[in-house]
Tab-separated table of C-alpha atoms in Angstrom:
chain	number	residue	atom	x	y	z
A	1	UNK	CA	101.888	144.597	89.650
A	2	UNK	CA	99.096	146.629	89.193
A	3	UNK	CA	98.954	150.165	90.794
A	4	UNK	CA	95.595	151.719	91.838
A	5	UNK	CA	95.608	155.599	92.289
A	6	UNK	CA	94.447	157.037	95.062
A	7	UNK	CA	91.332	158.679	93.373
A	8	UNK	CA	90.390	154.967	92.693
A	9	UNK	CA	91.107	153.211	95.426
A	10	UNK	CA	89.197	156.557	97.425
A	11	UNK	CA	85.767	155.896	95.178
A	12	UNK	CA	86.311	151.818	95.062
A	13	UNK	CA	85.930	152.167	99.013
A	14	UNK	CA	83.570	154.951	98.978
A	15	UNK	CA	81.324	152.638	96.546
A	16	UNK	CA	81.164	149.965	98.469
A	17	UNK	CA	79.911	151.299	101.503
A	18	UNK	CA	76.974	152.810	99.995
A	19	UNK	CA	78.278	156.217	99.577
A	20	UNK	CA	78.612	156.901	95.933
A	21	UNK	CA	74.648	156.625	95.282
A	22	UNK	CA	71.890	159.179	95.359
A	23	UNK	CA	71.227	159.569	98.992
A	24	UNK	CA	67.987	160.032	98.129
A	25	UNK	CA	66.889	156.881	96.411
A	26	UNK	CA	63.760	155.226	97.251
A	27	UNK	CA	64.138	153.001	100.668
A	28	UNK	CA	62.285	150.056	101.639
A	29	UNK	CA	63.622	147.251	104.464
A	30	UNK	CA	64.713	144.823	101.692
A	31	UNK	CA	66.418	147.945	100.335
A	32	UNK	CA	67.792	148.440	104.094
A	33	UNK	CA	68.965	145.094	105.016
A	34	UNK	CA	71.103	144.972	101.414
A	35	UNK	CA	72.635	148.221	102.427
A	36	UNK	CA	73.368	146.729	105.314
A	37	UNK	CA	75.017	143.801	103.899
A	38	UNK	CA	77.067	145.240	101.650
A	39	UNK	CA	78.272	147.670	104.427
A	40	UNK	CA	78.940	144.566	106.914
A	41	UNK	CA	77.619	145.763	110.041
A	42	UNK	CA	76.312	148.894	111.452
A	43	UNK	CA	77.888	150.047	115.104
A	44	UNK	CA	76.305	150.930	117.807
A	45	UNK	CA	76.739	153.635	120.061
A	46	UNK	CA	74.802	155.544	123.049
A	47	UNK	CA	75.860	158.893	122.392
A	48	UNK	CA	72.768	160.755	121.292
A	49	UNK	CA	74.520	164.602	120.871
A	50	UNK	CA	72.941	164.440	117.252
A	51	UNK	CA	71.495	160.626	117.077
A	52	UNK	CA	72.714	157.261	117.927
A	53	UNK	CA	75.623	156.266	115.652
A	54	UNK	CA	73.567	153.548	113.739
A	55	UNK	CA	70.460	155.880	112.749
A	56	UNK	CA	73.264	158.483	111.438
A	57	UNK	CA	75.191	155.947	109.665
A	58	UNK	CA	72.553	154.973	108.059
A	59	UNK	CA	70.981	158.211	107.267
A	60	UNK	CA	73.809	159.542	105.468
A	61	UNK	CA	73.693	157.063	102.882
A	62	UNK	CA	69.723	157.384	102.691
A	63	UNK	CA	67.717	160.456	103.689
A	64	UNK	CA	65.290	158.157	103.487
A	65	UNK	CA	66.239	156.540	106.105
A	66	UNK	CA	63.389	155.989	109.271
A	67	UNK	CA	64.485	154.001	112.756
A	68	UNK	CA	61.346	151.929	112.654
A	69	UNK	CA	62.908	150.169	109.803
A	70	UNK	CA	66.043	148.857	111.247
A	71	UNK	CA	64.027	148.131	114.698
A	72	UNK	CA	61.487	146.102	112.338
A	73	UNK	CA	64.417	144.528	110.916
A	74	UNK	CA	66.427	143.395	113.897
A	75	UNK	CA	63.489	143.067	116.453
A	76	UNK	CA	60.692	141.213	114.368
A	77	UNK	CA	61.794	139.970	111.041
A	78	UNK	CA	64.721	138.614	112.950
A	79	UNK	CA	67.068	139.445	109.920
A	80	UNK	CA	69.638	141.154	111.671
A	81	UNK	CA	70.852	140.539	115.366
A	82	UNK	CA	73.384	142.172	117.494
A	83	UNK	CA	76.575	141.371	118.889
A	84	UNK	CA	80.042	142.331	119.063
A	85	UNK	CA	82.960	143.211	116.051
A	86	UNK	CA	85.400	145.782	116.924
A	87	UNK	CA	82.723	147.080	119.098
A	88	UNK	CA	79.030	146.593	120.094
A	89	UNK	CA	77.405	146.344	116.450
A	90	UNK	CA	74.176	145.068	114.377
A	91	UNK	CA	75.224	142.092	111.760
A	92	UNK	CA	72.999	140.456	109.070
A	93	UNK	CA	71.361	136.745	110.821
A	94	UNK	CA	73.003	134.949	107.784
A	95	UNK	CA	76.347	135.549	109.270
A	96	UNK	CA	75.904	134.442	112.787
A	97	UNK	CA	77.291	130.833	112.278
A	98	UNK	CA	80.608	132.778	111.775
A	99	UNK	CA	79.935	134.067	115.523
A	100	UNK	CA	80.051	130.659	117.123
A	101	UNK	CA	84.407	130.532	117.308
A	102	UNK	CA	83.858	134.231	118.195
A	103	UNK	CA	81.862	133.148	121.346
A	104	UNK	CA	83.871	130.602	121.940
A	105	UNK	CA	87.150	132.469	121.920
A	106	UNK	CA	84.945	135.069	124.139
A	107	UNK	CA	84.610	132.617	126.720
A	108	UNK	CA	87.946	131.592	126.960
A	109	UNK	CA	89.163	135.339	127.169
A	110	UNK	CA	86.922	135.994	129.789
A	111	UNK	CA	87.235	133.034	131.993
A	112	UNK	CA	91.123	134.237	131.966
A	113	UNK	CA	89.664	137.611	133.001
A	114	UNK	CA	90.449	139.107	136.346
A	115	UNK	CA	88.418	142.118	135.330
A	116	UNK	CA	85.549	140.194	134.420
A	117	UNK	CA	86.244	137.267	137.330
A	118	UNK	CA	86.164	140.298	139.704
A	119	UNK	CA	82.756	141.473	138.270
A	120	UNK	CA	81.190	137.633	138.714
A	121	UNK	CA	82.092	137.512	142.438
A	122	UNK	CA	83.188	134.611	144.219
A	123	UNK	CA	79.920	132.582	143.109
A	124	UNK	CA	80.585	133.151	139.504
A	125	UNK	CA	78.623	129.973	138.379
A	126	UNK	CA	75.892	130.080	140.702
A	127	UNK	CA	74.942	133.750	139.203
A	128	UNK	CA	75.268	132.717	135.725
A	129	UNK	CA	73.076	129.759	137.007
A	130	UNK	CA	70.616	131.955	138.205
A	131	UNK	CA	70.685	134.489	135.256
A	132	UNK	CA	69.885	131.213	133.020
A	133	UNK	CA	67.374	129.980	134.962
A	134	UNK	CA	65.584	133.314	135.494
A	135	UNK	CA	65.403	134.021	131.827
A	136	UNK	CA	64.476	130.400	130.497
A	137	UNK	CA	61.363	130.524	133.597
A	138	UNK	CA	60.111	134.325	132.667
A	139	UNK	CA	61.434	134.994	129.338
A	140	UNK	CA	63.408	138.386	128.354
A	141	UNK	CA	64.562	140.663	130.889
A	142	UNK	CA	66.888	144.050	131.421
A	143	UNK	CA	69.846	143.899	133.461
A	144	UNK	CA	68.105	146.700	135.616
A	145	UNK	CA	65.439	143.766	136.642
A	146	UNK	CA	68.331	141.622	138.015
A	147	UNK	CA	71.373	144.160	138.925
A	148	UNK	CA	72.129	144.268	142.203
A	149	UNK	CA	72.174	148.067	143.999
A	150	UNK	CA	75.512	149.861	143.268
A	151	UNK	CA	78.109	150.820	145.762
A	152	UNK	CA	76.932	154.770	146.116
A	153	UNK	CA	79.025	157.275	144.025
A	154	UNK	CA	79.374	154.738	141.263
A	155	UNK	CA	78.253	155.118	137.719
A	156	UNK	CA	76.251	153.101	135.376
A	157	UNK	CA	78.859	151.883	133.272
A	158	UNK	CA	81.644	150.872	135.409
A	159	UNK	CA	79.268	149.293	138.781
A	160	UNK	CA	78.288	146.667	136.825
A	161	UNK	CA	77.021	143.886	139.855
A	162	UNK	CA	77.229	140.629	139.323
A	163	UNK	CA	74.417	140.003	137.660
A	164	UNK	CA	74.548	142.307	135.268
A	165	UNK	CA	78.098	141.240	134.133
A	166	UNK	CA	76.839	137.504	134.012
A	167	UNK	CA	73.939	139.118	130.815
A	168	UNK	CA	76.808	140.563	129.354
A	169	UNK	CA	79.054	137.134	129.550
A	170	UNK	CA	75.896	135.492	128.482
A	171	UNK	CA	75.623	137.826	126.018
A	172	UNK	CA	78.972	137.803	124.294
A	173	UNK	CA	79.694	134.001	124.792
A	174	UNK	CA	76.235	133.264	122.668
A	175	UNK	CA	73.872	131.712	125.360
A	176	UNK	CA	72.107	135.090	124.938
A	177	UNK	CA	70.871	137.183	122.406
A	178	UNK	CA	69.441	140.663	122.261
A	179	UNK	CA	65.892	141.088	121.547
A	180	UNK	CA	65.050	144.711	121.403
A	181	UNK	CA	66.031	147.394	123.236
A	182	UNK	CA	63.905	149.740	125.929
A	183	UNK	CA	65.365	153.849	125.731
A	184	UNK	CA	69.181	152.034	124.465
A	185	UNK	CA	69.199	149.675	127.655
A	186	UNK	CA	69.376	145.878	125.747
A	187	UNK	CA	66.845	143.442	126.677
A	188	UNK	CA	68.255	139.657	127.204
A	189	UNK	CA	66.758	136.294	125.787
A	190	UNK	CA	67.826	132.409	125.496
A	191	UNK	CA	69.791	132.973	121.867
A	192	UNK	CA	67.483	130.242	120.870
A	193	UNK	CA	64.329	132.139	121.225
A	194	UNK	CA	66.055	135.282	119.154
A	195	UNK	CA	67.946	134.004	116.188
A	196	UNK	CA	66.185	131.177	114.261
A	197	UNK	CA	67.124	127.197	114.351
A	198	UNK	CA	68.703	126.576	111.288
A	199	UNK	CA	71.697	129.479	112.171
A	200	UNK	CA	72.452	127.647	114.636
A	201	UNK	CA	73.397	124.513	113.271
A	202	UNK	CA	76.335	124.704	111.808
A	203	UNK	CA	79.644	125.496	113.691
A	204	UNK	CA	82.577	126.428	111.417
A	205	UNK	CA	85.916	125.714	111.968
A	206	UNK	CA	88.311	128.549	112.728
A	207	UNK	CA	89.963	128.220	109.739
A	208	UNK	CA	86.364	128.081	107.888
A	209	UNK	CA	85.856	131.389	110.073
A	210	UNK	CA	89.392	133.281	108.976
A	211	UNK	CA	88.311	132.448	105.116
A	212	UNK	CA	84.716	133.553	105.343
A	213	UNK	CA	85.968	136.926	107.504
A	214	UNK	CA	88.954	137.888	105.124
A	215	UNK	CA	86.675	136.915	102.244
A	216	UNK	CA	84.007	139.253	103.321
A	217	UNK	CA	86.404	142.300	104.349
A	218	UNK	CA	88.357	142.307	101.044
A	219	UNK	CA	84.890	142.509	99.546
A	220	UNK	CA	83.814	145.611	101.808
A	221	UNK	CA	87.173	147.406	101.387
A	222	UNK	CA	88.317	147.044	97.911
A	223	UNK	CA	92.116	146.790	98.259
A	224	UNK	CA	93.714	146.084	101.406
A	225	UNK	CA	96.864	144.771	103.515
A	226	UNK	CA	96.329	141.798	105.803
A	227	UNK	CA	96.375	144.415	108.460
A	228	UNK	CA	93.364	145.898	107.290
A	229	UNK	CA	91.755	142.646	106.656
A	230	UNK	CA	92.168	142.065	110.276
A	231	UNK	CA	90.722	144.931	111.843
A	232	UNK	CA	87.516	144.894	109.823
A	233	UNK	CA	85.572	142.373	112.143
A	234	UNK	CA	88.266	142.924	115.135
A	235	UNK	CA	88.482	139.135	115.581
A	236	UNK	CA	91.752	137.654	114.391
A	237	UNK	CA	95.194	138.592	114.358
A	238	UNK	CA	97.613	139.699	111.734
A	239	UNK	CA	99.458	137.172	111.781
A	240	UNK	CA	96.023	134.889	110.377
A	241	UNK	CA	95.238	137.511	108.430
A	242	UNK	CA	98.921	137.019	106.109
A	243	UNK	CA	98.905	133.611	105.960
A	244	UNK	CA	95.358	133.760	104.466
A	245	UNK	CA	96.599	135.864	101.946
A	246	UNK	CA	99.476	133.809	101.306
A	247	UNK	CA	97.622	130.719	100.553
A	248	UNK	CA	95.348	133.111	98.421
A	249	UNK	CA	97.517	134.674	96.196
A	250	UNK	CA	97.187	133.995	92.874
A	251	UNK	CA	94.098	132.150	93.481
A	252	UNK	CA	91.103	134.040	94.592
A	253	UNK	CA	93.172	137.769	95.262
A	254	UNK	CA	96.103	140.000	93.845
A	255	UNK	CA	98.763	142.007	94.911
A	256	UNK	CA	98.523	145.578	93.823
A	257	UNK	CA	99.874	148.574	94.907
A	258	UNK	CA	97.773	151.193	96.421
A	259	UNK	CA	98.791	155.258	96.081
A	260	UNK	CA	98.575	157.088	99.561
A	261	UNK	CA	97.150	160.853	99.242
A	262	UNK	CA	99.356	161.813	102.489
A	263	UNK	CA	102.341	161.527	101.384
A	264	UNK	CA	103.289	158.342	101.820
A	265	UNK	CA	104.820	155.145	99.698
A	266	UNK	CA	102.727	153.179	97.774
A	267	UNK	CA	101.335	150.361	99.942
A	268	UNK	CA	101.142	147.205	98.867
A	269	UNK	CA	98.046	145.513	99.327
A	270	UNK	CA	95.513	142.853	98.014
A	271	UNK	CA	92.182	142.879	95.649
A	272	UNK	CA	89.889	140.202	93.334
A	273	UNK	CA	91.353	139.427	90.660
A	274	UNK	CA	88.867	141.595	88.601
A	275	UNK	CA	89.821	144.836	90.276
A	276	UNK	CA	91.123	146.302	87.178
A	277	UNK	CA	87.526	145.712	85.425
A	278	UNK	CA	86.032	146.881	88.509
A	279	UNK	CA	87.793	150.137	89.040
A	280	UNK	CA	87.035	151.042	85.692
A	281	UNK	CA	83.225	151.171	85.799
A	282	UNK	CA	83.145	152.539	89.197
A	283	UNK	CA	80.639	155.435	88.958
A	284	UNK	CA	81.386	158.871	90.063
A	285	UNK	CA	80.340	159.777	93.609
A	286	UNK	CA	77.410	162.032	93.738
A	287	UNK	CA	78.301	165.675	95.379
A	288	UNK	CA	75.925	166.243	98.039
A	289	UNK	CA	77.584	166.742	100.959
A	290	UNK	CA	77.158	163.995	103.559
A	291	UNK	CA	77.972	164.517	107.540
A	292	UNK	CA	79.342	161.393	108.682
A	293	UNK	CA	78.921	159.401	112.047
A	294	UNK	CA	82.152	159.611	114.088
A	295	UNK	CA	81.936	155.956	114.285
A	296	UNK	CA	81.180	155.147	110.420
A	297	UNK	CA	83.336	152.632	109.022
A	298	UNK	CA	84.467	154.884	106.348
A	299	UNK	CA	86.423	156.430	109.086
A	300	UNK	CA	86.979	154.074	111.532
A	301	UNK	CA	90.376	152.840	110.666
A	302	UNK	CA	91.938	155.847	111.474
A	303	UNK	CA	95.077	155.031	109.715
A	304	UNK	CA	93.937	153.996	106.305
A	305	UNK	CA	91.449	157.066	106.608
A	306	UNK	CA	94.847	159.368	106.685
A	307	UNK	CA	96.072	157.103	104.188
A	308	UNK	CA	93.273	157.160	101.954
A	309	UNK	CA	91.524	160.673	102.339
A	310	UNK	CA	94.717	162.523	104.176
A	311	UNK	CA	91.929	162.953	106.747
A	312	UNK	CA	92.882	162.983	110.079
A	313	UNK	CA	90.641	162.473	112.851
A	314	UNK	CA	89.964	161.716	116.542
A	315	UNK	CA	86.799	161.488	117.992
A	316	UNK	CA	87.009	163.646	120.924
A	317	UNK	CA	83.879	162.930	123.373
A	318	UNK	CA	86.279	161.465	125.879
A	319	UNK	CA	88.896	163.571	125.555
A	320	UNK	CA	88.960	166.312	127.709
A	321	UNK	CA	87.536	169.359	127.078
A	322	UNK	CA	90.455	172.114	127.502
A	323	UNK	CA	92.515	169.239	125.439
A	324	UNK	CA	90.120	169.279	122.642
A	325	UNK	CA	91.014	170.710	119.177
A	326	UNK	CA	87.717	170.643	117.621
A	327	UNK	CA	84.936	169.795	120.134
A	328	UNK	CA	82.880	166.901	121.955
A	329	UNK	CA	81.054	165.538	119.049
A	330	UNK	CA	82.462	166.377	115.787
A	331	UNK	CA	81.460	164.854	112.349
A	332	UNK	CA	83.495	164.608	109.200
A	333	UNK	CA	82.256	166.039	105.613
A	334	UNK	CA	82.366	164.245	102.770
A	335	UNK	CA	82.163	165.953	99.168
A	336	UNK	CA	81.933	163.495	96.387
A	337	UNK	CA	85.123	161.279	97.156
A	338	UNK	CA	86.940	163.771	99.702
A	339	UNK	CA	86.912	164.800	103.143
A	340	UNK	CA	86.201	168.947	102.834
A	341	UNK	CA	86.236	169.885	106.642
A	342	UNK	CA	84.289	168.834	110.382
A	343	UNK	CA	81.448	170.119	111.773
A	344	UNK	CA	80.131	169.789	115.309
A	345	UNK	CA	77.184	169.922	115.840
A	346	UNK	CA	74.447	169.211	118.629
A	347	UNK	CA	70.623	168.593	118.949
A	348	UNK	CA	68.490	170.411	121.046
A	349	UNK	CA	65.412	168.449	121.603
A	350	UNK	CA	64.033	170.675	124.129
A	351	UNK	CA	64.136	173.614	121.582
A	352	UNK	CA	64.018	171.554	118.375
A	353	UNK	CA	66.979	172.855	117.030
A	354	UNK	CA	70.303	171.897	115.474
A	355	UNK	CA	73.147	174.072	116.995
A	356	UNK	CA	76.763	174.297	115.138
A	357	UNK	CA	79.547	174.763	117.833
A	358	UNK	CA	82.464	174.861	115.041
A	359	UNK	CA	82.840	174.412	111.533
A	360	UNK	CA	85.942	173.908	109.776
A	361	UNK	CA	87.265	173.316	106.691
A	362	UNK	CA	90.436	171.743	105.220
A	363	UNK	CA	93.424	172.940	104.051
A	364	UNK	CA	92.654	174.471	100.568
A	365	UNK	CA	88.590	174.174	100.423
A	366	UNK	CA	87.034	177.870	100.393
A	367	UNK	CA	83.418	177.796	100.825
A	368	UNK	CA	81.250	178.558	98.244
């Protein structure tokens, strides 16, 4: 069995996520969108202490990097649409076929829902009714047009009315699509309006959807266990995710055995079957130093990050403060094809400045 060292299997990942290149190449949106691609998706995220997750995820592969591009590419050239992985993200428009069992596993989850029944009210059908009709009559609309007036003393987030919660059903079972956004706060259309015809007319099967997802992660990560494979798109279990690769071993994938830089066993895991070709004409990572979203897919296995980079780290925002180690909004640094130390940082736009609250490096880098 082939073993991959952890340097390789480190700058195989690193690669592939558009982190080994000059981040400052020249950038157009065809250049954007393939970035995109290879990364798989982009997450989204509100939190604006330094900028919305996507704009720095993006940015620290590509200086570069301008907003207007991505909102050209997702609200007008209709190349890229938004919907839900692990989390809220923004996925290329080829893939969205592979969304249809995702919606329709959504609306079987959620019908079962007592959280989300509770939301819909006693007249759940009636309101999604309503929601349909309203949209299909006067075209897009904010749930701030339609929500109902919150109970006082509760937030934003967690009074969702009922209409509101029937958008975001809507929204995640595939009826609806999201069409732009006004300051972060989506704006709702007919999915038929948003993404073009021909995506939607084929359905795949669920086992055509467990191929083309393990396919596509194993691509994005290099080497990985079925685990892994799993949590990539957040839409399968594990158990789907081993009997893929047991049907694919031999075929289109390897095992190999992956070295850990914390300490651990070797894992074992799966690649192509050209991994051996491809490891060894993997260029070296360039060494500017890159600060990393907190919600960058680099990082967000948490695990295989420790496993990987012997990087551990927590996001902290909703931790609370006196509990905190490091602070509300802290973002890894990456030199070359390791994790040097965490920085947070915050923007003040009133003042136009960048503040650092902390900065600290790991175990064994001195600053030069």
């Amino acid at each position: 069995m082939l073993c991959i060292t952890n340097t390789q299997a480190r700058r195989l990942f690193l690669y592939l996520q558009g982190l080994s290149e000059s981040p400052n190449k020249h950038l157009t949106r065809e250049n954007l969108y393939d970035l995109i691609v290879r990364m798989g998706f982009v997450q989204v995220d509100s939190i604006r202490t330094v900028e919305r997750a996507h704009h720095l995820t993006l940015m620290s592969r590509n200086t570069r990097y301008q907003p207007a591009m991505l909102q050209t590419l997702l609200e007008k050239d209709g190349h890229l649409f938004e919907n839900w992985t692990h989390d809220a993200a923004i996925i290329p428009t080829q893939w969205y076929p592979y969304w249809q069992p995702r919606f329709a596993r959504a609306r079987q989850n959620i019908t079962q829902s007592q959280h989300w029944i509770g939301r819909l009210g006693t007249d759940a059908q009636q309101v999604l009714d309503r929601v349909r009709q309203r949209i299909r009559d006067h075209g897009p609309v904010m749930a701030r047009e339609l929500t109902e007036k919150r109970a006082p003393g509760v937030g934003v987030w967690w009074g969702w009315g009922p209409s509101k919660t029937a958008l975001e059903y809507l929204w995640r079972t595939g009826e609806l699509a999201i069409c732009g956004r006004v300051n972060f706060q989506k704006v709702y259309d007919l999915s038929e309006r948003v993404i073009p015809e021909t995506y939607h007319r084929h359905i795949p099967s669920e086992a055509e959807y467990i191929d083309w997802a393990c396919q596509t992660a194993l691509d994005r990560l290099g080497c990985a266990t079925p685990s892994e494979l799993a949590a990539f798109w957040g839409s399968f279990n594990l158990a789907d995710a081993k009997a893929w690769c047991e049907r694919q071993a031999g075929q289109s994938i390897r095992e190999v055995l992956v070295e850990s830089a914390d300490g651990s066993a070797p894992r074992q895991a799966y690649a192509r079957h050209d991994i051996d070709t491809v490891i060894q004409e993997l260029p070296a990572p360039t060494p500017r130093v890159r600060f990393l979203s907190p919600f960058d897919p680099v990082i967000r296995d948490r695990k295989r990050a420790l496993r990987l980079f012997n990087f551990d780290y927590r996001f902290e925002a909703f931790v609370p403060a006196p509990q905190r180690q490091y602070g509300y909004y802290v973002l890894p640094m990456l030199e070359r094809d390791r994790f040097i130390g965490r920085i947070d940082l915050k923007c003040d736009r009133n003042t136009s400045t960048l503040v650092v609250n902390g900065l600290w490096f790991e175990p064994g880098v001195r600053p030069s």
